[in-house]
Coordinates of C-alpha atoms in Angstrom, one line a residue:
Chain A
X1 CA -9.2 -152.1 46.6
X2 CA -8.9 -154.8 49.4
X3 CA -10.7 -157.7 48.6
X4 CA -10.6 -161.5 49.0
X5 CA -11.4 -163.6 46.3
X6 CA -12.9 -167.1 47.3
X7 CA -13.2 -170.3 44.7
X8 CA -16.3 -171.8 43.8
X9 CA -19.0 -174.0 45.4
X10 CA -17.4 -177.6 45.8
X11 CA -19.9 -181.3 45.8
X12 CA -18.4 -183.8 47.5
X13 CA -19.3 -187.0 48.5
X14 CA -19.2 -188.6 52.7
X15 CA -15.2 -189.1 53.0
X16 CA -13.7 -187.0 50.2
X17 CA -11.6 -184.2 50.8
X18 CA -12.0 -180.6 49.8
X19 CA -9.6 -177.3 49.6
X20 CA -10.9 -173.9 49.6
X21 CA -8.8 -171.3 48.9
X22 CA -8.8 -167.1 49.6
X23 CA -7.3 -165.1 47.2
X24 CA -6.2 -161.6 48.9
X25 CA -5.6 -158.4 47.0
X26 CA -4.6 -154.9 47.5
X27 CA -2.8 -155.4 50.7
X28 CA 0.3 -157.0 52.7
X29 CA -0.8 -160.2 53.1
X30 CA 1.8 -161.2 55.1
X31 CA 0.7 -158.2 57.0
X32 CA -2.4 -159.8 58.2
X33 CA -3.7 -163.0 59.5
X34 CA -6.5 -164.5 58.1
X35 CA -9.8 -166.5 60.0
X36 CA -11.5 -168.6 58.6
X37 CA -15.2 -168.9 59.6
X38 CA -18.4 -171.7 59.2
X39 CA -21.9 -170.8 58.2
X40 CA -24.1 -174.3 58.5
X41 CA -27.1 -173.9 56.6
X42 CA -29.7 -171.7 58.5
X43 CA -27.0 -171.6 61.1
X44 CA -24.9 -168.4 63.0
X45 CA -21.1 -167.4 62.1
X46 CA -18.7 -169.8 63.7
X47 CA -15.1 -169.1 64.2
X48 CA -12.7 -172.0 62.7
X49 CA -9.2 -170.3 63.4
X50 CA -7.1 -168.5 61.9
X51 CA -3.3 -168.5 60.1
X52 CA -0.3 -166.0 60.9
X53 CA 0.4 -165.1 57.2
X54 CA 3.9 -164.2 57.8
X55 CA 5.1 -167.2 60.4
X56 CA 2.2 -170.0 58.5
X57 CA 1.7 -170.9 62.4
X58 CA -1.7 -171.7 62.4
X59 CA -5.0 -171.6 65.3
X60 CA -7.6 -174.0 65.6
X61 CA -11.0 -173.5 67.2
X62 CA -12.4 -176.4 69.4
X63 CA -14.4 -178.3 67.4
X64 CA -11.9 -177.4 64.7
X65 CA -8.7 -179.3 65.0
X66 CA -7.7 -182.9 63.1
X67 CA -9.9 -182.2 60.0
X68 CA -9.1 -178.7 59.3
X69 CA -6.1 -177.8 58.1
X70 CA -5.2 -173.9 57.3
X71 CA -2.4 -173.1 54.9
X72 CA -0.8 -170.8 52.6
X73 CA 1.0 -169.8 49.6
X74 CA 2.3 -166.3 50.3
X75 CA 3.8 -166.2 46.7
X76 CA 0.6 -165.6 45.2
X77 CA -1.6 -164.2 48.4
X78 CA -3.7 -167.3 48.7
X79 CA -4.7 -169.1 52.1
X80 CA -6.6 -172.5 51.8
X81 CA -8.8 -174.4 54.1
X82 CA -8.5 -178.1 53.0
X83 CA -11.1 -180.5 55.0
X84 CA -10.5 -183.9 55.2
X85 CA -12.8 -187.2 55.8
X86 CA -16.1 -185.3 55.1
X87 CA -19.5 -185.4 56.7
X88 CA -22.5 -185.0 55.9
X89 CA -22.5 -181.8 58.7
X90 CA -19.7 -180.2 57.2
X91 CA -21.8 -179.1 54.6
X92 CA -21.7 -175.4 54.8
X93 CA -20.6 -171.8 53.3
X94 CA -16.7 -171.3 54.6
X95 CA -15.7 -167.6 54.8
X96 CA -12.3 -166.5 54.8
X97 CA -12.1 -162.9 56.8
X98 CA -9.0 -160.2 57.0
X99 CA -8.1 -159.8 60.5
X100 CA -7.2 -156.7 62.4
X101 CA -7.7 -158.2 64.9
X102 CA -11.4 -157.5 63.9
X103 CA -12.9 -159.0 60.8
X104 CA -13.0 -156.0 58.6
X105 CA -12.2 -157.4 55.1
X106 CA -14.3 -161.1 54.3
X107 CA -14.9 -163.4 51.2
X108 CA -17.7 -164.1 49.2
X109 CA -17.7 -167.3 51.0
X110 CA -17.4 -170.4 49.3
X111 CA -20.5 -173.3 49.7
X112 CA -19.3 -176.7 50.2
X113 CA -22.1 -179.6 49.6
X114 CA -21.0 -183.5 51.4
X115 CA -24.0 -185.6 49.9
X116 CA -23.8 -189.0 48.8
Chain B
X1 CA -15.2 -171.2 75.0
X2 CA -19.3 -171.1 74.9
X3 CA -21.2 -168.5 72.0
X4 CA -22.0 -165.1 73.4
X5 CA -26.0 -165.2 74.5
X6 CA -28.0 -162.8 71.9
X7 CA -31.8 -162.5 71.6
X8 CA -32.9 -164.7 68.6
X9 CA -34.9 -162.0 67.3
X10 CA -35.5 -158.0 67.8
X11 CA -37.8 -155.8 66.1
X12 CA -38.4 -152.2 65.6
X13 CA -40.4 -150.0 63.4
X14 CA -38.9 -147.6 60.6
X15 CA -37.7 -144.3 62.5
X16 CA -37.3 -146.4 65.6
X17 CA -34.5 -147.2 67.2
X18 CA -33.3 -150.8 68.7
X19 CA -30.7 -152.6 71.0
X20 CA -29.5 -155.5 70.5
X21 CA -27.4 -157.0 73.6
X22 CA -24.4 -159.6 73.5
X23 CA -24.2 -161.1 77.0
X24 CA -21.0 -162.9 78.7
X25 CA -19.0 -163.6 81.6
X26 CA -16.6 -161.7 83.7
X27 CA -13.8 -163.9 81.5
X28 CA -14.8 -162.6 78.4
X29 CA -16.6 -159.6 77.8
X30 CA -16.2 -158.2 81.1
X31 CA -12.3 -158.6 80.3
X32 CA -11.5 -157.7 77.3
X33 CA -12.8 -154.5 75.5
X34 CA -12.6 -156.0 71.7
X35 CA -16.0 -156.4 71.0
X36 CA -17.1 -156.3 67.1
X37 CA -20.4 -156.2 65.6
X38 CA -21.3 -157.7 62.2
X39 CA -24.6 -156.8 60.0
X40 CA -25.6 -160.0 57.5
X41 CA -28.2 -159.9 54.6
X42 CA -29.9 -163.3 53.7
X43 CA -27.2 -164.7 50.9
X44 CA -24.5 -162.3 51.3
X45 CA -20.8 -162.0 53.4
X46 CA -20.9 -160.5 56.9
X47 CA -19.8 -156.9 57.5
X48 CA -18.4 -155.5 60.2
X49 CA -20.5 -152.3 62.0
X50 CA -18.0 -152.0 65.0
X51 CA -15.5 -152.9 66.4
X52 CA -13.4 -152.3 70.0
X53 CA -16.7 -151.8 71.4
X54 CA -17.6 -148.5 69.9
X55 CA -15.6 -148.0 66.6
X56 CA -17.2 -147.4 63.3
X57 CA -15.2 -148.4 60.2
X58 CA -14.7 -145.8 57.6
X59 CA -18.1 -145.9 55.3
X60 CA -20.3 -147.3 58.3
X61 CA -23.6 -145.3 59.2
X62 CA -23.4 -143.3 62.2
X63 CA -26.6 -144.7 63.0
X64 CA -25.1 -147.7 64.2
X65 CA -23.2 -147.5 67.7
X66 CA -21.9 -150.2 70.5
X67 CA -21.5 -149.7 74.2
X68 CA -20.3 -152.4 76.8
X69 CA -21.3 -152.4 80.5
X70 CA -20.2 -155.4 82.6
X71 CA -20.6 -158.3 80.8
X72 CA -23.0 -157.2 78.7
X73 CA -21.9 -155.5 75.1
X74 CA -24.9 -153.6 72.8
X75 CA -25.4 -152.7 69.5
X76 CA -28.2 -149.8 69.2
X77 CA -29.2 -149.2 65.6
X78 CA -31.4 -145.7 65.6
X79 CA -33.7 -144.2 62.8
X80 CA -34.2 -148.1 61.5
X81 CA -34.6 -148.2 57.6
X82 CA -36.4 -151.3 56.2
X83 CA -32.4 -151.9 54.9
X84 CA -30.9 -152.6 58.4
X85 CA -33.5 -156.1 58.0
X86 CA -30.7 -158.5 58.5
X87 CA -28.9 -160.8 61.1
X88 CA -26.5 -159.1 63.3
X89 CA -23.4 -161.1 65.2
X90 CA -21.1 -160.0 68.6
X91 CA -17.8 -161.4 68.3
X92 CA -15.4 -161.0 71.1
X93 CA -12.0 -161.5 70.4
X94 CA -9.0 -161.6 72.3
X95 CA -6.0 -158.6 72.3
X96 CA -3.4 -161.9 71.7
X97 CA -6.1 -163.6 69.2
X98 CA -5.7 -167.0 70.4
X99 CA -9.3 -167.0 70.8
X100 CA -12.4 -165.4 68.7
X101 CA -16.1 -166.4 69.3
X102 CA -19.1 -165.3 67.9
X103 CA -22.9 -164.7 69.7
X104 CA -25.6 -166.8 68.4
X105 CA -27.0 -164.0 66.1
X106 CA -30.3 -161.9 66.1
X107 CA -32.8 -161.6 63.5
X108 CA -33.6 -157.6 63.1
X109 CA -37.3 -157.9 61.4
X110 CA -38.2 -153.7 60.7
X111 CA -42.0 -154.0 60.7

């Protein structure tokens, strides 16, 4: 069945970097872009950007771009958020969602923690 | 790109039905007809409900429907089950995908 796989919850302290990654089965990948979405604690669903999974050309949201950086390793179906130089506000659950152009296919969501 | 405006909260009692509205602007929803809905329990992934305005996905209730007038896009949920207690999310996104953006949420409470 189609599914993406996400890693585990990450702890990381004000400054340190972090990289999330999606594992996607049961499809194309390449077929597919894939979003990438923030959920701040108590928060609503806010769209990052997404990746062309065949060209790697990647889309930032505003709010979204410097930090954030979207890749891929189509040899094993993974896409990976990395974020760089964290905050205390990045703390959040990340989501990475199939799109067509919809989100119809999401990922457990992975919980990243910046605390000192 | 500013959220989509949603009530913060709805209600509705089982057997009852409920609309939940996703407003925008001329430049958004009034343009483009690629509205999706999304239902999310308290600790789980979203999932999508519809999508291009009125589409159910394969395995979604027919309970659940969208409309669009104007700049204003709705999800009506009828015959409410204490189960449909989530948050729901409008997203609007763009037929080239340069742009998505999601409304603010609102809390369905079935009392």
């Amino acid at each position: 069945q189609v599914q993406l796989v996400q890693s585990g919850s990450e702890l990381r302290k004000p400054g340190a970097s972090v990289k999330v990654s999606c594992k996607a089965s049961g499809y194309t990948f390449t077929r597919y872009a894939m979003n990438w979405v923030r959920q701040a604690p108590g928060q609503g669903l806010e769209w990052m950007g997404w990746i062309n999974t065949n060209t790697g050309n990647p889309t930032y949201a505003q709010g979204f771009t410097g930090r954030f950086v979207f890749s891929l390793d189509t040899a094993v179906n993974m896409a990976y958020l990395q974020i760089s130089s964290l905050r205390a506000d990045d703390t959040a659950i990340y989501y990475c969602a199939r799109n067509n152009p919809y989100m119809d296919v999401w990922g457990g969501g992975t919980t990243v923690t910046v605390s000192s | 790109q500013s959220a989509l405006t949603q009530p913060a909260s709805v209600s509705g009692s089982p057997g009852q039905s409920v609309t939940i509205s996703c407003s925008g602007t001329s430049s958004d929803i009034g343009a483009y007809n690629f509205v999706s809905w999304y239902q999310q329990h308290p600790g789980k992934a979203p999932k999508v409900l519809i999508y291009d305005v009125t589409n159910r996905p394969s395995g979604v209730s027919s309970r659940f429907s969208g409309s669009k007038s104007g700049n204003t896009a709705s999800l009506t949920i009828s015959g409410l089950q204490a189960e449909d207690e989530a948050d729901y999310y409008c997203c609007l996104y763009t037929s080239t995908n340069t742009l998505m953006v999601f409304g603010g949420g609102s809390k369905l409470t079935v009392l």
